[in-house]
């Protein structure tokens, strides 16, 4: 990534934090663009990302198998606090050096993965709950190369679906966010109406 990871995380965080704050309790069982994930499942996953990637910044091992429920009282405030800790954890230049012992890939890629989840899942939660979403343009621009790099492996592992082609061959050029979403297997116009 050409820009410091913590700067990109700091730019991306407000949009996603705003979406999380805007989710009401009666929306937790709504579907999301992530197949098999309800809003509550995706929130718990995103919580786990912002917590675990703090440890990954410090090159510590993390546990992904456990699926804790983070949605106890005050979860919206806690998400903001944990996201702030995530940004702080990646602010040291040394966090981008070497290979992640837990992930087996360069630390710079690991930091990019945190940014990708924060950005794309912000959109997922926004469209699932009918909220506007304004991602940080600088974060979206940086993520295109990362998605291209990770895409083949992520698709084999079922993390990304196959890329979604434009709706028609004559469709006008898509926005940076729409292009990013299609490369991760999302349909930017979700939900599709029959």
PDB file of C-alpha atoms in Angstrom:
ATOM      1  CA  UNK A   1       0.000   0.000   0.000  1.00  0.00           C
ATOM      2  CA  UNK A   2       1.390   3.355  -1.004  1.00  0.00           C
ATOM      3  CA  UNK A   3      -0.239   5.232   1.897  1.00  0.00           C
ATOM      4  CA  UNK A   4       0.320   4.376   5.556  1.00  0.00           C
ATOM      5  CA  UNK A   5      -2.188   1.706   6.590  1.00  0.00           C
ATOM      6  CA  UNK A   6      -3.249   3.574   9.721  1.00  0.00           C
ATOM      7  CA  UNK A   7      -4.032   6.704   7.670  1.00  0.00           C
ATOM      8  CA  UNK A   8      -6.258   4.676   5.345  1.00  0.00           C
ATOM      9  CA  UNK A   9      -7.958   2.959   8.276  1.00  0.00           C
ATOM     10  CA  UNK A  10      -8.544   6.352   9.886  1.00  0.00           C
ATOM     11  CA  UNK A  11     -10.093   7.626   6.652  1.00  0.00           C
ATOM     12  CA  UNK A  12     -12.308   4.546   6.251  1.00  0.00           C
ATOM     13  CA  UNK A  13     -13.412   4.250   9.872  1.00  0.00           C
ATOM     14  CA  UNK A  14     -15.944   7.120  10.168  1.00  0.00           C
ATOM     15  CA  UNK A  15     -18.136   5.818   7.332  1.00  0.00           C
ATOM     16  CA  UNK A  16     -18.359   2.334   8.785  1.00  0.00           C
ATOM     17  CA  UNK A  17     -18.704   3.524  12.376  1.00  0.00           C
ATOM     18  CA  UNK A  18     -21.597   5.738  11.269  1.00  0.00           C
ATOM     19  CA  UNK A  19     -23.319   2.792   9.613  1.00  0.00           C
ATOM     20  CA  UNK A  20     -22.828   0.590  12.691  1.00  0.00           C
ATOM     21  CA  UNK A  21     -24.255   3.338  14.919  1.00  0.00           C
ATOM     22  CA  UNK A  22     -27.268   3.580  12.610  1.00  0.00           C
ATOM     23  CA  UNK A  23     -28.230  -0.094  12.907  1.00  0.00           C
ATOM     24  CA  UNK A  24     -31.262  -0.578  15.118  1.00  0.00           C
ATOM     25  CA  UNK A  25     -31.825  -3.699  17.190  1.00  0.00           C
ATOM     26  CA  UNK A  26     -34.820  -4.662  15.044  1.00  0.00           C
ATOM     27  CA  UNK A  27     -32.517  -4.827  11.985  1.00  0.00           C
ATOM     28  CA  UNK A  28     -30.158  -7.445  13.388  1.00  0.00           C
ATOM     29  CA  UNK A  29     -31.939 -10.342  11.674  1.00  0.00           C
ATOM     30  CA  UNK A  30     -32.045  -8.790   8.200  1.00  0.00           C
ATOM     31  CA  UNK A  31     -30.152 -10.480   5.338  1.00  0.00           C
ATOM     32  CA  UNK A  32     -26.934  -8.986   3.980  1.00  0.00           C
ATOM     33  CA  UNK A  33     -25.067  -9.247   0.665  1.00  0.00           C
ATOM     34  CA  UNK A  34     -22.791 -11.779   2.411  1.00  0.00           C
ATOM     35  CA  UNK A  35     -24.499 -15.082   1.758  1.00  0.00           C
ATOM     36  CA  UNK A  36     -25.526 -16.880   4.974  1.00  0.00           C
ATOM     37  CA  UNK A  37     -24.810 -13.786   7.099  1.00  0.00           C
ATOM     38  CA  UNK A  38     -27.539 -11.838   8.815  1.00  0.00           C
ATOM     39  CA  UNK A  39     -26.746  -8.324  10.015  1.00  0.00           C
ATOM     40  CA  UNK A  40     -25.912  -9.656  13.508  1.00  0.00           C
ATOM     41  CA  UNK A  41     -23.533 -12.267  12.061  1.00  0.00           C
ATOM     42  CA  UNK A  42     -21.752  -9.693   9.942  1.00  0.00           C
ATOM     43  CA  UNK A  43     -21.478  -7.275  12.868  1.00  0.00           C
ATOM     44  CA  UNK A  44     -19.918 -10.016  15.003  1.00  0.00           C
ATOM     45  CA  UNK A  45     -17.509 -10.868  12.179  1.00  0.00           C
ATOM     46  CA  UNK A  46     -16.515  -7.220  11.743  1.00  0.00           C
ATOM     47  CA  UNK A  47     -16.017  -6.887  15.509  1.00  0.00           C
ATOM     48  CA  UNK A  48     -13.760  -9.930  15.393  1.00  0.00           C
ATOM     49  CA  UNK A  49     -11.804  -8.368  12.527  1.00  0.00           C
ATOM     50  CA  UNK A  50     -11.186  -5.053  14.308  1.00  0.00           C
ATOM     51  CA  UNK A  51     -10.140  -6.884  17.493  1.00  0.00           C
ATOM     52  CA  UNK A  52      -8.005  -9.629  15.914  1.00  0.00           C
ATOM     53  CA  UNK A  53      -6.227  -7.311  13.511  1.00  0.00           C
ATOM     54  CA  UNK A  54      -5.000  -5.304  16.490  1.00  0.00           C
ATOM     55  CA  UNK A  55      -3.068  -8.413  17.561  1.00  0.00           C
ATOM     56  CA  UNK A  56      -1.990  -9.136  13.982  1.00  0.00           C
ATOM     57  CA  UNK A  57      -0.448  -5.653  13.840  1.00  0.00           C
ATOM     58  CA  UNK A  58       1.740  -6.737  16.764  1.00  0.00           C
ATOM     59  CA  UNK A  59       2.535 -10.024  14.955  1.00  0.00           C
ATOM     60  CA  UNK A  60       0.671 -12.077  17.568  1.00  0.00           C
ATOM     61  CA  UNK A  61      -1.348 -15.199  16.829  1.00  0.00           C
ATOM     62  CA  UNK A  62      -5.133 -14.846  16.758  1.00  0.00           C
ATOM     63  CA  UNK A  63      -8.026 -17.285  17.049  1.00  0.00           C
ATOM     64  CA  UNK A  64     -10.573 -17.173  14.235  1.00  0.00           C
ATOM     65  CA  UNK A  65     -12.446 -20.368  15.120  1.00  0.00           C
ATOM     66  CA  UNK A  66     -14.172 -18.830  18.123  1.00  0.00           C
ATOM     67  CA  UNK A  67     -17.280 -16.856  17.236  1.00  0.00           C
ATOM     68  CA  UNK A  68     -17.917 -14.576  20.227  1.00  0.00           C
ATOM     69  CA  UNK A  69     -21.097 -12.543  20.480  1.00  0.00           C
ATOM     70  CA  UNK A  70     -20.012  -8.899  20.662  1.00  0.00           C
ATOM     71  CA  UNK A  71     -23.526  -7.457  20.603  1.00  0.00           C
ATOM     72  CA  UNK A  72     -24.080  -6.971  24.311  1.00  0.00           C
ATOM     73  CA  UNK A  73     -25.108  -3.604  25.792  1.00  0.00           C
ATOM     74  CA  UNK A  74     -23.124  -0.714  24.386  1.00  0.00           C
ATOM     75  CA  UNK A  75     -21.872  -2.586  21.316  1.00  0.00           C
ATOM     76  CA  UNK A  76     -22.068   0.476  19.064  1.00  0.00           C
ATOM     77  CA  UNK A  77     -19.771   2.460  21.372  1.00  0.00           C
ATOM     78  CA  UNK A  78     -17.451  -0.527  21.768  1.00  0.00           C
ATOM     79  CA  UNK A  79     -17.174  -0.907  17.999  1.00  0.00           C
ATOM     80  CA  UNK A  80     -15.991   2.687  17.728  1.00  0.00           C
ATOM     81  CA  UNK A  81     -13.476   2.198  20.560  1.00  0.00           C
ATOM     82  CA  UNK A  82     -12.108  -1.034  19.065  1.00  0.00           C
ATOM     83  CA  UNK A  83     -11.837   0.553  15.625  1.00  0.00           C
ATOM     84  CA  UNK A  84      -9.812   3.379  17.178  1.00  0.00           C
ATOM     85  CA  UNK A  85      -7.534   0.774  18.748  1.00  0.00           C
ATOM     86  CA  UNK A  86      -7.176  -0.911  15.364  1.00  0.00           C
ATOM     87  CA  UNK A  87      -6.020   2.365  13.797  1.00  0.00           C
ATOM     88  CA  UNK A  88      -3.561   2.971  16.640  1.00  0.00           C
ATOM     89  CA  UNK A  89      -2.211  -0.589  16.402  1.00  0.00           C
ATOM     90  CA  UNK A  90      -1.267  -0.108  12.734  1.00  0.00           C
ATOM     91  CA  UNK A  91       0.230   3.381  13.252  1.00  0.00           C
ATOM     92  CA  UNK A  92       3.746   2.127  13.969  1.00  0.00           C
ATOM     93  CA  UNK A  93       5.746   1.763  10.731  1.00  0.00           C
ATOM     94  CA  UNK A  94       7.238  -1.496  12.084  1.00  0.00           C
ATOM     95  CA  UNK A  95       3.819  -3.167  11.879  1.00  0.00           C
ATOM     96  CA  UNK A  96       4.257  -3.316   8.096  1.00  0.00           C
ATOM     97  CA  UNK A  97       7.618  -5.078   8.247  1.00  0.00           C
ATOM     98  CA  UNK A  98       8.114  -8.787   7.684  1.00  0.00           C
ATOM     99  CA  UNK A  99       5.673 -11.646   7.394  1.00  0.00           C
ATOM    100  CA  UNK A 100       2.706 -12.252   9.674  1.00  0.00           C
ATOM    101  CA  UNK A 101       3.319 -15.354  11.797  1.00  0.00           C
ATOM    102  CA  UNK A 102      -0.417 -15.948  12.052  1.00  0.00           C
ATOM    103  CA  UNK A 103      -1.389 -15.301   8.440  1.00  0.00           C
ATOM    104  CA  UNK A 104       1.762 -16.324   6.540  1.00  0.00           C
ATOM    105  CA  UNK A 105       1.734 -13.270   4.289  1.00  0.00           C
ATOM    106  CA  UNK A 106       3.432  -9.867   4.292  1.00  0.00           C
ATOM    107  CA  UNK A 107       2.306  -7.588   7.088  1.00  0.00           C
ATOM    108  CA  UNK A 108       1.453  -4.889   4.547  1.00  0.00           C
ATOM    109  CA  UNK A 109      -1.086  -7.263   2.980  1.00  0.00           C
ATOM    110  CA  UNK A 110      -2.518  -8.136   6.395  1.00  0.00           C
ATOM    111  CA  UNK A 111      -3.057  -4.448   7.150  1.00  0.00           C
ATOM    112  CA  UNK A 112      -4.749  -4.088   3.774  1.00  0.00           C
ATOM    113  CA  UNK A 113      -7.084  -6.941   4.636  1.00  0.00           C
ATOM    114  CA  UNK A 114      -8.280  -5.036   7.713  1.00  0.00           C
ATOM    115  CA  UNK A 115      -8.944  -2.015   5.505  1.00  0.00           C
ATOM    116  CA  UNK A 116     -10.788  -4.174   2.975  1.00  0.00           C
ATOM    117  CA  UNK A 117     -13.095  -5.655   5.604  1.00  0.00           C
ATOM    118  CA  UNK A 118     -13.771  -2.280   7.198  1.00  0.00           C
ATOM    119  CA  UNK A 119     -14.631  -0.765   3.812  1.00  0.00           C
ATOM    120  CA  UNK A 120     -16.569  -3.543   2.091  1.00  0.00           C
ATOM    121  CA  UNK A 121     -18.453  -4.723   5.164  1.00  0.00           C
ATOM    122  CA  UNK A 122     -19.371  -1.093   5.848  1.00  0.00           C
ATOM    123  CA  UNK A 123     -21.140  -1.158   2.484  1.00  0.00           C
ATOM    124  CA  UNK A 124     -22.678  -4.580   3.199  1.00  0.00           C
ATOM    125  CA  UNK A 125     -24.174  -3.350   6.465  1.00  0.00           C
ATOM    126  CA  UNK A 126     -25.322  -0.056   4.943  1.00  0.00           C
ATOM    127  CA  UNK A 127     -27.271  -1.629   2.092  1.00  0.00           C
ATOM    128  CA  UNK A 128     -28.665  -4.333   4.374  1.00  0.00           C
ATOM    129  CA  UNK A 129     -30.095  -1.697   6.725  1.00  0.00           C
ATOM    130  CA  UNK A 130     -31.075   0.950   4.159  1.00  0.00           C
ATOM    131  CA  UNK A 131     -28.417   3.498   5.067  1.00  0.00           C
ATOM    132  CA  UNK A 132     -26.268   5.714   2.862  1.00  0.00           C
ATOM    133  CA  UNK A 133     -22.593   4.805   2.733  1.00  0.00           C
ATOM    134  CA  UNK A 134     -19.725   7.086   1.829  1.00  0.00           C
ATOM    135  CA  UNK A 135     -16.433   5.174   1.773  1.00  0.00           C
ATOM    136  CA  UNK A 136     -13.122   6.975   1.858  1.00  0.00           C
ATOM    137  CA  UNK A 137     -12.081   7.406  -1.799  1.00  0.00           C
ATOM    138  CA  UNK A 138      -8.406   6.993  -0.936  1.00  0.00           C
ATOM    139  CA  UNK A 139      -9.118   3.658   0.769  1.00  0.00           C
ATOM    140  CA  UNK A 140     -11.182   2.350  -2.150  1.00  0.00           C
ATOM    141  CA  UNK A 141      -8.456   3.374  -4.621  1.00  0.00           C
ATOM    142  CA  UNK A 142      -5.789   1.497  -2.637  1.00  0.00           C
ATOM    143  CA  UNK A 143      -7.912  -1.641  -2.319  1.00  0.00           C
ATOM    144  CA  UNK A 144      -8.196  -2.391  -6.042  1.00  0.00           C
ATOM    145  CA  UNK A 145      -4.639  -3.743  -6.272  1.00  0.00           C
ATOM    146  CA  UNK A 146      -5.067  -5.740  -3.058  1.00  0.00           C
ATOM    147  CA  UNK A 147      -8.258  -7.401  -4.290  1.00  0.00           C
ATOM    148  CA  UNK A 148      -6.571  -8.231  -7.579  1.00  0.00           C
ATOM    149  CA  UNK A 149      -3.657  -9.766  -5.662  1.00  0.00           C
ATOM    150  CA  UNK A 150      -5.779 -11.731  -3.180  1.00  0.00           C
ATOM    151  CA  UNK A 151      -8.638 -12.593  -5.544  1.00  0.00           C
ATOM    152  CA  UNK A 152      -7.621 -16.027  -6.871  1.00  0.00           C
ATOM    153  CA  UNK A 153      -6.779 -17.427  -3.433  1.00  0.00           C
ATOM    154  CA  UNK A 154      -9.761 -15.734  -1.776  1.00  0.00           C
ATOM    155  CA  UNK A 155     -12.098 -17.284  -4.361  1.00  0.00           C
ATOM    156  CA  UNK A 156     -10.625 -20.752  -3.832  1.00  0.00           C
ATOM    157  CA  UNK A 157     -11.156 -20.358  -0.086  1.00  0.00           C
ATOM    158  CA  UNK A 158     -14.715 -19.077  -0.539  1.00  0.00           C
ATOM    159  CA  UNK A 159     -13.905 -15.641   0.917  1.00  0.00           C
ATOM    160  CA  UNK A 160     -14.771 -13.902  -2.367  1.00  0.00           C
ATOM    161  CA  UNK A 161     -17.388 -15.043  -4.841  1.00  0.00           C
ATOM    162  CA  UNK A 162     -16.621 -14.906  -8.557  1.00  0.00           C
ATOM    163  CA  UNK A 163     -16.433 -11.380  -9.974  1.00  0.00           C
ATOM    164  CA  UNK A 164     -19.772  -9.948 -11.030  1.00  0.00           C
ATOM    165  CA  UNK A 165     -19.847  -8.643 -14.608  1.00  0.00           C
ATOM    166  CA  UNK A 166     -21.510  -5.310 -15.464  1.00  0.00           C
ATOM    167  CA  UNK A 167     -25.264  -5.540 -15.944  1.00  0.00           C
ATOM    168  CA  UNK A 168     -24.975  -4.921 -19.698  1.00  0.00           C
ATOM    169  CA  UNK A 169     -22.043  -4.766 -22.126  1.00  0.00           C
ATOM    170  CA  UNK A 170     -22.804  -1.087 -22.788  1.00  0.00           C
ATOM    171  CA  UNK A 171     -23.013  -0.095 -19.136  1.00  0.00           C
ATOM    172  CA  UNK A 172     -21.209   3.137 -18.390  1.00  0.00           C
ATOM    173  CA  UNK A 173     -17.987   2.884 -16.400  1.00  0.00           C
ATOM    174  CA  UNK A 174     -18.693   2.006 -12.790  1.00  0.00           C
ATOM    175  CA  UNK A 175     -17.569   3.956  -9.762  1.00  0.00           C
ATOM    176  CA  UNK A 176     -14.448   2.861  -7.930  1.00  0.00           C
ATOM    177  CA  UNK A 177     -16.590   1.406  -5.145  1.00  0.00           C
ATOM    178  CA  UNK A 178     -18.837  -0.482  -7.565  1.00  0.00           C
ATOM    179  CA  UNK A 179     -15.798  -1.949  -9.297  1.00  0.00           C
ATOM    180  CA  UNK A 180     -14.305  -2.996  -5.953  1.00  0.00           C
ATOM    181  CA  UNK A 181     -17.587  -4.618  -4.936  1.00  0.00           C
ATOM    182  CA  UNK A 182     -17.922  -6.571  -8.195  1.00  0.00           C
ATOM    183  CA  UNK A 183     -14.360  -7.864  -7.843  1.00  0.00           C
ATOM    184  CA  UNK A 184     -15.254  -9.312  -4.429  1.00  0.00           C
ATOM    185  CA  UNK A 185     -18.322 -11.001  -5.928  1.00  0.00           C
ATOM    186  CA  UNK A 186     -20.904  -8.474  -4.796  1.00  0.00           C
ATOM    187  CA  UNK A 187     -23.692  -6.968  -6.864  1.00  0.00           C
ATOM    188  CA  UNK A 188     -23.597  -3.184  -6.313  1.00  0.00           C
ATOM    189  CA  UNK A 189     -27.361  -2.966  -6.880  1.00  0.00           C
ATOM    190  CA  UNK A 190     -28.126  -5.490  -4.078  1.00  0.00           C
ATOM    191  CA  UNK A 191     -30.804  -6.472  -3.331  1.00  0.00           C
ATOM    192  CA  UNK A 192     -31.869  -7.476  -6.805  1.00  0.00           C
ATOM    193  CA  UNK A 193     -35.560  -7.105  -7.477  1.00  0.00           C
ATOM    194  CA  UNK A 194     -37.177  -9.950  -9.423  1.00  0.00           C
TER     195      UNK A 194
END
